[in-house]
PDB file of C-alpha atoms in Angstrom:
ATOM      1  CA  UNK A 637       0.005  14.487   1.066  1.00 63.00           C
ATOM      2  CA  UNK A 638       0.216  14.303  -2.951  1.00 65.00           C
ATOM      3  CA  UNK A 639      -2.591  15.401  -4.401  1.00 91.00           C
ATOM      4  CA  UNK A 640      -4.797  12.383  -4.577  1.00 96.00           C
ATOM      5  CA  UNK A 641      -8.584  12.611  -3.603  1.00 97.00           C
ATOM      6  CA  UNK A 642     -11.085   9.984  -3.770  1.00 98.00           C
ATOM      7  CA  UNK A 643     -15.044   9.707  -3.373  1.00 97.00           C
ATOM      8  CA  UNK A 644     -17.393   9.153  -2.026  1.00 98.00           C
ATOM      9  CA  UNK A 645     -15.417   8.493   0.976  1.00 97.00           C
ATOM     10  CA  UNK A 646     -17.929   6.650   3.029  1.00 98.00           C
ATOM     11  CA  UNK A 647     -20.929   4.372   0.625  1.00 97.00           C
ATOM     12  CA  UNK A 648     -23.317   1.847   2.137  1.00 98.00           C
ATOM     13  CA  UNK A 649     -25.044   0.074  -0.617  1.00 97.00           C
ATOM     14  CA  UNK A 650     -27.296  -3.242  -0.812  1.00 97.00           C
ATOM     15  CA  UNK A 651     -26.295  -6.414  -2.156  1.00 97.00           C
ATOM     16  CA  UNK A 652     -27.005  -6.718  -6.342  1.00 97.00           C
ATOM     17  CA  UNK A 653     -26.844  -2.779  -6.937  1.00 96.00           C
ATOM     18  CA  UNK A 654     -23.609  -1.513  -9.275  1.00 96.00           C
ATOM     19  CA  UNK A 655     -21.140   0.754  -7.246  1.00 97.00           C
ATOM     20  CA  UNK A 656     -18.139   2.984  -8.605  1.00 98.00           C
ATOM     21  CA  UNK A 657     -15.522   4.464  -6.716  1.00 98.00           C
ATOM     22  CA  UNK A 658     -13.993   7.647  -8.390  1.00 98.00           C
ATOM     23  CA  UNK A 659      -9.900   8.239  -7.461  1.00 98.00           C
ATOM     24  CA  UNK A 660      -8.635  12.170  -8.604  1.00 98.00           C
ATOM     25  CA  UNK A 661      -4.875  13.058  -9.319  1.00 97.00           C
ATOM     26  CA  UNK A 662      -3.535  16.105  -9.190  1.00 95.00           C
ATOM     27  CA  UNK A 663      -0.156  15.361 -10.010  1.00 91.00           C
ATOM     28  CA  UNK A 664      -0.273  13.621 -13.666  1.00 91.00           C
ATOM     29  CA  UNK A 665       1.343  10.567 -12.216  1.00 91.00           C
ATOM     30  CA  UNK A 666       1.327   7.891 -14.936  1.00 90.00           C
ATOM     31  CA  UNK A 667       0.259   4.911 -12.473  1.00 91.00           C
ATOM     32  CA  UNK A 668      -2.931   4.677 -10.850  1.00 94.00           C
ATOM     33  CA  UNK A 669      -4.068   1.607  -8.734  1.00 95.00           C
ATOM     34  CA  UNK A 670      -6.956   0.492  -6.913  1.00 97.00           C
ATOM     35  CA  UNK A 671      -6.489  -1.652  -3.237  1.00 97.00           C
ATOM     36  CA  UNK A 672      -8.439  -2.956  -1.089  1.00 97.00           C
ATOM     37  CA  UNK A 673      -7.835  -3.346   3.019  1.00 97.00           C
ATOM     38  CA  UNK A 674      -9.141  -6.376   4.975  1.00 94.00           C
ATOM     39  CA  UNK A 675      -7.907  -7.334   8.886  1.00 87.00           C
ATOM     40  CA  UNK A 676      -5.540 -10.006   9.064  1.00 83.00           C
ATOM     41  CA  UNK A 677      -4.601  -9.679   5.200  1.00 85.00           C
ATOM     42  CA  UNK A 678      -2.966  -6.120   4.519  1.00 88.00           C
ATOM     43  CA  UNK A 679      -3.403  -4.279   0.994  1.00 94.00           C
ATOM     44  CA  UNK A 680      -4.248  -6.181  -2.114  1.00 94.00           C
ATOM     45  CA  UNK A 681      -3.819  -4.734  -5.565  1.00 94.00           C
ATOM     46  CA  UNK A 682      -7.557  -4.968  -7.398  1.00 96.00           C
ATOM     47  CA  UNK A 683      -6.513  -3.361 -10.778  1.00 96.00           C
ATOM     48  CA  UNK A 684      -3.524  -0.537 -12.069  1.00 93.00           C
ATOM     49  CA  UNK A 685      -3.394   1.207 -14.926  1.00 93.00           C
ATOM     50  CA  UNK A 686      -0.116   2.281 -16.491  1.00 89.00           C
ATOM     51  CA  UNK A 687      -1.688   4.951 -18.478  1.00 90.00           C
ATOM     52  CA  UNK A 688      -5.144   6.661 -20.109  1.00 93.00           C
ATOM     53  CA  UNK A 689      -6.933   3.499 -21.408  1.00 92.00           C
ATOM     54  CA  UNK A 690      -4.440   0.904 -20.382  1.00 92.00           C
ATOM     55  CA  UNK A 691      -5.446  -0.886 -16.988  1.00 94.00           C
ATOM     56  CA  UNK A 692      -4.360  -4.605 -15.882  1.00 92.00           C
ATOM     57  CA  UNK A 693      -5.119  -7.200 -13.349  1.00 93.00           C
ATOM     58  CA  UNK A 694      -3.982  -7.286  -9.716  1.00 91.00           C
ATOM     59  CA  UNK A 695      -4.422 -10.482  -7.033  1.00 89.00           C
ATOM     60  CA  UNK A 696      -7.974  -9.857  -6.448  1.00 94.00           C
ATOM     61  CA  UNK A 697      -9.632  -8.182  -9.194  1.00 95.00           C
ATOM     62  CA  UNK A 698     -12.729 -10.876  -9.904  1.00 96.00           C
ATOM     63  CA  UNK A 699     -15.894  -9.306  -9.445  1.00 96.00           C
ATOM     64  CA  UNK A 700     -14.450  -5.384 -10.306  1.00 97.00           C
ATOM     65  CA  UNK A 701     -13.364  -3.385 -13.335  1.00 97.00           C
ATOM     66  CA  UNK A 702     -11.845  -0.477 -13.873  1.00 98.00           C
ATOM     67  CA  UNK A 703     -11.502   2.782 -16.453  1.00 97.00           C
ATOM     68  CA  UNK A 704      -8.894   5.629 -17.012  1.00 97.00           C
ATOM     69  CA  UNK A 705     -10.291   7.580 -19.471  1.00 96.00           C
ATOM     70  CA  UNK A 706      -7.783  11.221 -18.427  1.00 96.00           C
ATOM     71  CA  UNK A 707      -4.579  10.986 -16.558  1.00 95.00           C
ATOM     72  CA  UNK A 708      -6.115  12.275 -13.508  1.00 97.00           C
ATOM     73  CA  UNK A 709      -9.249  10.078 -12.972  1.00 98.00           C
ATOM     74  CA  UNK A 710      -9.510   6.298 -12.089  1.00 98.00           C
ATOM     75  CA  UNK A 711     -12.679   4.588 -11.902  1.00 98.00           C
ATOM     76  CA  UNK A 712     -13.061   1.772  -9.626  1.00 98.00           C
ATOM     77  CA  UNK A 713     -16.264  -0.166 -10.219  1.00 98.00           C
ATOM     78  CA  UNK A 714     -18.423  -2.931  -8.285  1.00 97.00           C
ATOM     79  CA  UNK A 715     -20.823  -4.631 -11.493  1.00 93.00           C
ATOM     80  CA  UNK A 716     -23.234  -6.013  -8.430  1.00 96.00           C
ATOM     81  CA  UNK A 717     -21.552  -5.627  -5.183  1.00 97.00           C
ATOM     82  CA  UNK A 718     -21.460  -8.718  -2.964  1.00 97.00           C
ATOM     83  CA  UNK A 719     -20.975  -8.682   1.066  1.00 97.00           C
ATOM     84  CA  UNK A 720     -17.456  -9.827   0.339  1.00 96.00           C
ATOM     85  CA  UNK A 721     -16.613  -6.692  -1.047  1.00 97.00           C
ATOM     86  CA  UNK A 722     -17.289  -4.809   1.885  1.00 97.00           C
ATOM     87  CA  UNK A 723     -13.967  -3.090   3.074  1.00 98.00           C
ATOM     88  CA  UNK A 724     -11.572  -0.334   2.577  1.00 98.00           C
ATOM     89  CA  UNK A 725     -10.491   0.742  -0.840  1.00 98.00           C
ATOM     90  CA  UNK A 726      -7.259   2.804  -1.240  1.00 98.00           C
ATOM     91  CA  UNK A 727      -6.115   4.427  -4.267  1.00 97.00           C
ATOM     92  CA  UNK A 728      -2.598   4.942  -5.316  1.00 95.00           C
ATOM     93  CA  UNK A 729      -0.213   6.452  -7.731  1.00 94.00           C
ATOM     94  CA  UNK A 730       3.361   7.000  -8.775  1.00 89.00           C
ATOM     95  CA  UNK A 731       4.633   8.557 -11.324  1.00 83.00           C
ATOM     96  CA  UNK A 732       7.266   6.878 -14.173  1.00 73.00           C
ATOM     97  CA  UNK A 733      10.937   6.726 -14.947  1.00 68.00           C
ATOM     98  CA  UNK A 734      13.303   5.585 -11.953  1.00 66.00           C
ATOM     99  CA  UNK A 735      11.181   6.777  -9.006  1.00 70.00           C
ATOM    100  CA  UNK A 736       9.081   3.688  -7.282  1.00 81.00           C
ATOM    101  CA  UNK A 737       7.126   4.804  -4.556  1.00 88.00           C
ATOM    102  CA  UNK A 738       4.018   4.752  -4.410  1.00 91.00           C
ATOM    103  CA  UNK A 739       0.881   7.615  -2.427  1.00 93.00           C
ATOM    104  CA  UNK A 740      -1.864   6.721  -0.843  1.00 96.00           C
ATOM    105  CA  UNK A 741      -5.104   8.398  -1.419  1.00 97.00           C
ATOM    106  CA  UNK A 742      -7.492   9.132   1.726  1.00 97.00           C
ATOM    107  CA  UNK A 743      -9.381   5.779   1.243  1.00 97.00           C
ATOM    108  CA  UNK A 744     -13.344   5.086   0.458  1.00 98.00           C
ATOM    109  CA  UNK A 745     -15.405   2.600   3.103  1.00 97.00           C
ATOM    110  CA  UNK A 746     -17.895   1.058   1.472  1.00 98.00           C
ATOM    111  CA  UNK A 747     -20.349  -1.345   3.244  1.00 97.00           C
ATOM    112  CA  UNK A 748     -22.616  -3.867   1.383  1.00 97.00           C
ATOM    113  CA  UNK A 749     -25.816  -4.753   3.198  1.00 96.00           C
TER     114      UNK A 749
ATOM    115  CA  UNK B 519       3.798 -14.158  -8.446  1.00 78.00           C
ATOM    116  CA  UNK B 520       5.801 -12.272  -5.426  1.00 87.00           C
ATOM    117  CA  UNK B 521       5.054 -13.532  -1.727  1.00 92.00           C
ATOM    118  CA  UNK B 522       5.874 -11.140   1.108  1.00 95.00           C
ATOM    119  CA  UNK B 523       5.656 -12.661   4.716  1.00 96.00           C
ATOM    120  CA  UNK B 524       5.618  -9.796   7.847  1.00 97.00           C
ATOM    121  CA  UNK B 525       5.897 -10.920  11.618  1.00 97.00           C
ATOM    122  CA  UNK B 526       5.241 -10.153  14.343  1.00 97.00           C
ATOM    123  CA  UNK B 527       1.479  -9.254  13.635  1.00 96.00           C
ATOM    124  CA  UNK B 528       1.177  -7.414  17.239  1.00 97.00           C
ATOM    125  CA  UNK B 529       4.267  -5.546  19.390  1.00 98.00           C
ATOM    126  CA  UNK B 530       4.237  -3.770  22.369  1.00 98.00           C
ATOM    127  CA  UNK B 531       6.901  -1.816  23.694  1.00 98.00           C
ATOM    128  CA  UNK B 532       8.015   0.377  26.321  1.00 98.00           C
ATOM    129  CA  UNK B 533       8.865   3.974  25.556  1.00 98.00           C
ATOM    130  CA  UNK B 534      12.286   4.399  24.953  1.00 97.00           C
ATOM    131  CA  UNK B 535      12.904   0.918  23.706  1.00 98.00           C
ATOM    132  CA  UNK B 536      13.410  -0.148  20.321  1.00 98.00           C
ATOM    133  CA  UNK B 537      11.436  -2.458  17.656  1.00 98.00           C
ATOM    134  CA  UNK B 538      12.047  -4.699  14.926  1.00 98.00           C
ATOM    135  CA  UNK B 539       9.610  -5.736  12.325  1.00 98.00           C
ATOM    136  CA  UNK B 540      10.745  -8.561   9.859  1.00 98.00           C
ATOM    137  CA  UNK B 541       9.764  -9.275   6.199  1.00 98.00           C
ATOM    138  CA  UNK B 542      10.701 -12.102   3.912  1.00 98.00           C
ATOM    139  CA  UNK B 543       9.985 -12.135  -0.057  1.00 96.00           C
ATOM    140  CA  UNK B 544      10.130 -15.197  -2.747  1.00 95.00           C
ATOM    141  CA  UNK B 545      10.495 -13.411  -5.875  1.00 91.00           C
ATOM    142  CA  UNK B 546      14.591 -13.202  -5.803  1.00 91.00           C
ATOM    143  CA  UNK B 547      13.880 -10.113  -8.760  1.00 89.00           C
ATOM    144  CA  UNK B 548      12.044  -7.926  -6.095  1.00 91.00           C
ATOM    145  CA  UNK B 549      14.078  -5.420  -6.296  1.00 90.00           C
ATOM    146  CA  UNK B 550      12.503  -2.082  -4.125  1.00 92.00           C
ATOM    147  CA  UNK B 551      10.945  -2.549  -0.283  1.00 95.00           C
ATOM    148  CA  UNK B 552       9.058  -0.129   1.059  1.00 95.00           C
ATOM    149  CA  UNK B 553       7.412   0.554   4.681  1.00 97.00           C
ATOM    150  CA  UNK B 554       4.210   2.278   5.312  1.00 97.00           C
ATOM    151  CA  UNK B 555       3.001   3.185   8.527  1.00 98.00           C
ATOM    152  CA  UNK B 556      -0.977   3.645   9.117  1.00 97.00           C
ATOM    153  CA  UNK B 557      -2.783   5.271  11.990  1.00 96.00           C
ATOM    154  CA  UNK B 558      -6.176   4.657  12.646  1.00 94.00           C
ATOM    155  CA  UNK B 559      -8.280   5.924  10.068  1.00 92.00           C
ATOM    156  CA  UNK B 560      -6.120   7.326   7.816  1.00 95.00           C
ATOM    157  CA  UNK B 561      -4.238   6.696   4.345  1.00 96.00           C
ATOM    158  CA  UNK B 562      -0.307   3.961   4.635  1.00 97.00           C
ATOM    159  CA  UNK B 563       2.156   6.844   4.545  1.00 96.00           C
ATOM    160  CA  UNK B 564       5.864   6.008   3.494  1.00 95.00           C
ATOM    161  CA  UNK B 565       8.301   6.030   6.048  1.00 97.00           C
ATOM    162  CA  UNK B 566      11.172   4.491   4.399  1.00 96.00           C
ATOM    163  CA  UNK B 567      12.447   2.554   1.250  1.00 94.00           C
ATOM    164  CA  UNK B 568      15.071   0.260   0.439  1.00 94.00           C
ATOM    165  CA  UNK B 569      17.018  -0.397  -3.031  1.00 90.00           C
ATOM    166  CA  UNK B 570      18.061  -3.784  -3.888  1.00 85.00           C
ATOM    167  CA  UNK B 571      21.608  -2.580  -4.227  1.00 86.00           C
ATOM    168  CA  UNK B 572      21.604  -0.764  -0.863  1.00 84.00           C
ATOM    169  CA  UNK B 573      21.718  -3.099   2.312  1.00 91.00           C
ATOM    170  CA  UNK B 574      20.883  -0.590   5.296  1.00 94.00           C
ATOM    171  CA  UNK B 575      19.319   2.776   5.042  1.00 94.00           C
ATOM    172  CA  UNK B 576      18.485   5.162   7.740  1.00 96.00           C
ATOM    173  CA  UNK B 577      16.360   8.406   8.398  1.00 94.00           C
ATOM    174  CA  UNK B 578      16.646   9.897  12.177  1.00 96.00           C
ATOM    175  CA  UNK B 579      15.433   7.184  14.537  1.00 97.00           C
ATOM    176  CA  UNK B 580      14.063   4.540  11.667  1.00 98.00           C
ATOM    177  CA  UNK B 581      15.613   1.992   9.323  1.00 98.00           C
ATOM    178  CA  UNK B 582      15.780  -0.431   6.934  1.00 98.00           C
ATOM    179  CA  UNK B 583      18.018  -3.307   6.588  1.00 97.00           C
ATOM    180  CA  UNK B 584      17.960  -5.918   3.327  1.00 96.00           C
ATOM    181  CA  UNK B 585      19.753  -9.615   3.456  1.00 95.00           C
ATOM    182  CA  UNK B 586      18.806 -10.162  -0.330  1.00 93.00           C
ATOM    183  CA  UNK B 587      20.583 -13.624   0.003  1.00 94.00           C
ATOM    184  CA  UNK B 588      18.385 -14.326   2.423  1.00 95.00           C
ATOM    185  CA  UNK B 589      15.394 -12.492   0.929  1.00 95.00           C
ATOM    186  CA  UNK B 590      14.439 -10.989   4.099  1.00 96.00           C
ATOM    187  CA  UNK B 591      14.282  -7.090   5.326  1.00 97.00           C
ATOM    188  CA  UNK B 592      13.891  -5.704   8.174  1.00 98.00           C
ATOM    189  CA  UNK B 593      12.280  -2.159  10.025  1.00 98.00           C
ATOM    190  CA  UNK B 594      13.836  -1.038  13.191  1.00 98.00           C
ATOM    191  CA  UNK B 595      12.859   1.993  15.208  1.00 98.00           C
ATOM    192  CA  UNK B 596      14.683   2.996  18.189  1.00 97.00           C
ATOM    193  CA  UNK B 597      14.020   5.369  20.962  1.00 98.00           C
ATOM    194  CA  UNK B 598      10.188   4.469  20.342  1.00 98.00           C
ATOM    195  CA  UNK B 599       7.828   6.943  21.562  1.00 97.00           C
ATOM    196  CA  UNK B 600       3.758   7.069  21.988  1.00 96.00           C
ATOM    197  CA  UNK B 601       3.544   8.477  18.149  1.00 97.00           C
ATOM    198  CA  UNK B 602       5.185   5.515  16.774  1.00 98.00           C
ATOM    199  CA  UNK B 603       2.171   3.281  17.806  1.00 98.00           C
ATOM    200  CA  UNK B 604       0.486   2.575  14.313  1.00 98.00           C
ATOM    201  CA  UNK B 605       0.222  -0.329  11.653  1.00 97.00           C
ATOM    202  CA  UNK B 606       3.361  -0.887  10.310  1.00 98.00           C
ATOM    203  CA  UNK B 607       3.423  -2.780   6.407  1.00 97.00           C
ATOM    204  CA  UNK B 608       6.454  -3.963   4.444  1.00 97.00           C
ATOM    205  CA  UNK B 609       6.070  -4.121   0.436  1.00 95.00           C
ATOM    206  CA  UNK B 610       7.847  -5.804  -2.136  1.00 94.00           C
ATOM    207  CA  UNK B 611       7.945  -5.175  -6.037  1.00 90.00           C
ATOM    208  CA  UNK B 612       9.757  -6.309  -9.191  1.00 80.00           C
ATOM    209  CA  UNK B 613       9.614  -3.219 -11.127  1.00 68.00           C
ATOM    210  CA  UNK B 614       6.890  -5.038 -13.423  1.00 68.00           C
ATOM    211  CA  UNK B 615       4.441  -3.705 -15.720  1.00 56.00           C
ATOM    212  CA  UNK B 616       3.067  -1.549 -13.566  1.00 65.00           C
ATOM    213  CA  UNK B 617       5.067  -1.531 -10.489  1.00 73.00           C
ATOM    214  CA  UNK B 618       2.906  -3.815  -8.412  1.00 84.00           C
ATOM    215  CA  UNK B 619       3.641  -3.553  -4.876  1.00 90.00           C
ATOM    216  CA  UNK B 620       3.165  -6.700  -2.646  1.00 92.00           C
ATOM    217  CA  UNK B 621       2.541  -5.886   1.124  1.00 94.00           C
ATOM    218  CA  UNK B 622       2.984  -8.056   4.188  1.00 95.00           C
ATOM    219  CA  UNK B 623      -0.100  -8.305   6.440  1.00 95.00           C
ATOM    220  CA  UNK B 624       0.889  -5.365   8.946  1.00 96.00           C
ATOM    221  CA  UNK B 625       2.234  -5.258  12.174  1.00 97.00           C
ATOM    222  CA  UNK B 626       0.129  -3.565  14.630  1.00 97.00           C
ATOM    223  CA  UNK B 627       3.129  -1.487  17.143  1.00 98.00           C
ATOM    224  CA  UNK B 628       1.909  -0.487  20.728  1.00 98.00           C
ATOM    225  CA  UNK B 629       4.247   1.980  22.688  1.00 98.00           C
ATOM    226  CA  UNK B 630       3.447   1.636  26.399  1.00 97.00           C
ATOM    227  CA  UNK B 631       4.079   5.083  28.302  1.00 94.00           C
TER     228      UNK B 631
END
């Protein structure tokens, strides 16, 4: 596996309180992203970040922001986590120039009570 | 923004047989298609990837095959055996900003001993 680690990897939290999600690089990978996994709707892109202090949008990113202060950290955070954002939340990288693909980092499940 | 479509959302098979999972896409500039394959618990590896200017691509029992007039791509694994029972996703991307990947909602592959 590249060299991708992300924590906590298990969080239950309560409804209201602030919650960030921490995703480490090894590999100085320019791209970073944040997903998160629901049943019956696959892997949606939250936020990416195509370098230290530039991050952008994904398909579901109300509700969440984001920070790359070094190459090898991405910050994923929840301002006042909601039931709705209780699921999976993969991080990801690749690096630049021609090659595409994407790694998956080991995943955090976070429950909101 | 891209559209990616995957079907079936279950299979079952009998050892020995092969599958087929299917993908469409609506963005006619997608131009790199990925497949991930997720067991239970654990981080979407990459299996396989397709370029836009290659229309079949094959690694040992798996592969990929792209119709880009069609805008559809497909996985097939033959010879299935009891290891290839995971969650299956297709991705699409443009080669953006970013690289945003677009996945399919997963196809869940059961190979019956």
């Amino acid at each position: 596996d590249a060299g991708i680690t992300q924590s906590p990897r298990h969080k239950v939290t309560e409804t209201g309180t602030p919650v960030t999600l921490r995703c480490h690089q090894t590999e100085n990978h320019r791209y970073m992203y944040w997903y998160r996994q629901d049943p019956g709707h696959g892997l949606r892109l939250i936020h990416y970040s195509y370098g230290v202090k530039d991050t952008d949008k994904g398909e579901v990113s109300d509700g969440y922001s984001v920070s790359r202060s070094k190459t090898e950290d991405f910050l994923l955070t929840l301002e006042s986590a909601t039931s709705s954002q209780t699921s999976v939340y993969f991080c990801a990288i690749s690096p630049s120039g021609a090659t595409y693909e994407q790694y998956f980092g080991p995943g955090t499940r976070l429950t909101v009570t | 923004g891209e559209n990616v479509e995957q079907h079936p959302s279950t299979l079952s098979v009998q050892e020995g047989d092969s599958a087929v999972i299917k993908c469409t896409y609506s963005d006619s500039a997608s131009n790199y298609f990925p497949w991930y394959k997720q067991e239970l618990g654990k981080r979407p590896q990459l299996i396989i990837d397709i370029r836009s200017n290659v229309g079949e691509k094959k690694d040992q029992r798996i592969a990929v095959t792209l119709n880009k007039t069609a805008k559809h791509f497909s996985l097939h694994i033959t010879e299935t055996q009891p290891e290839d029972s995971a969650v299956y996703f297709c991705a699409a991307t443009t080669r953006n900003t970013g690289n945003q990947f677009y996945f399919g909602t997963g196809t869940s592959l059961t190979v019956i001993p």
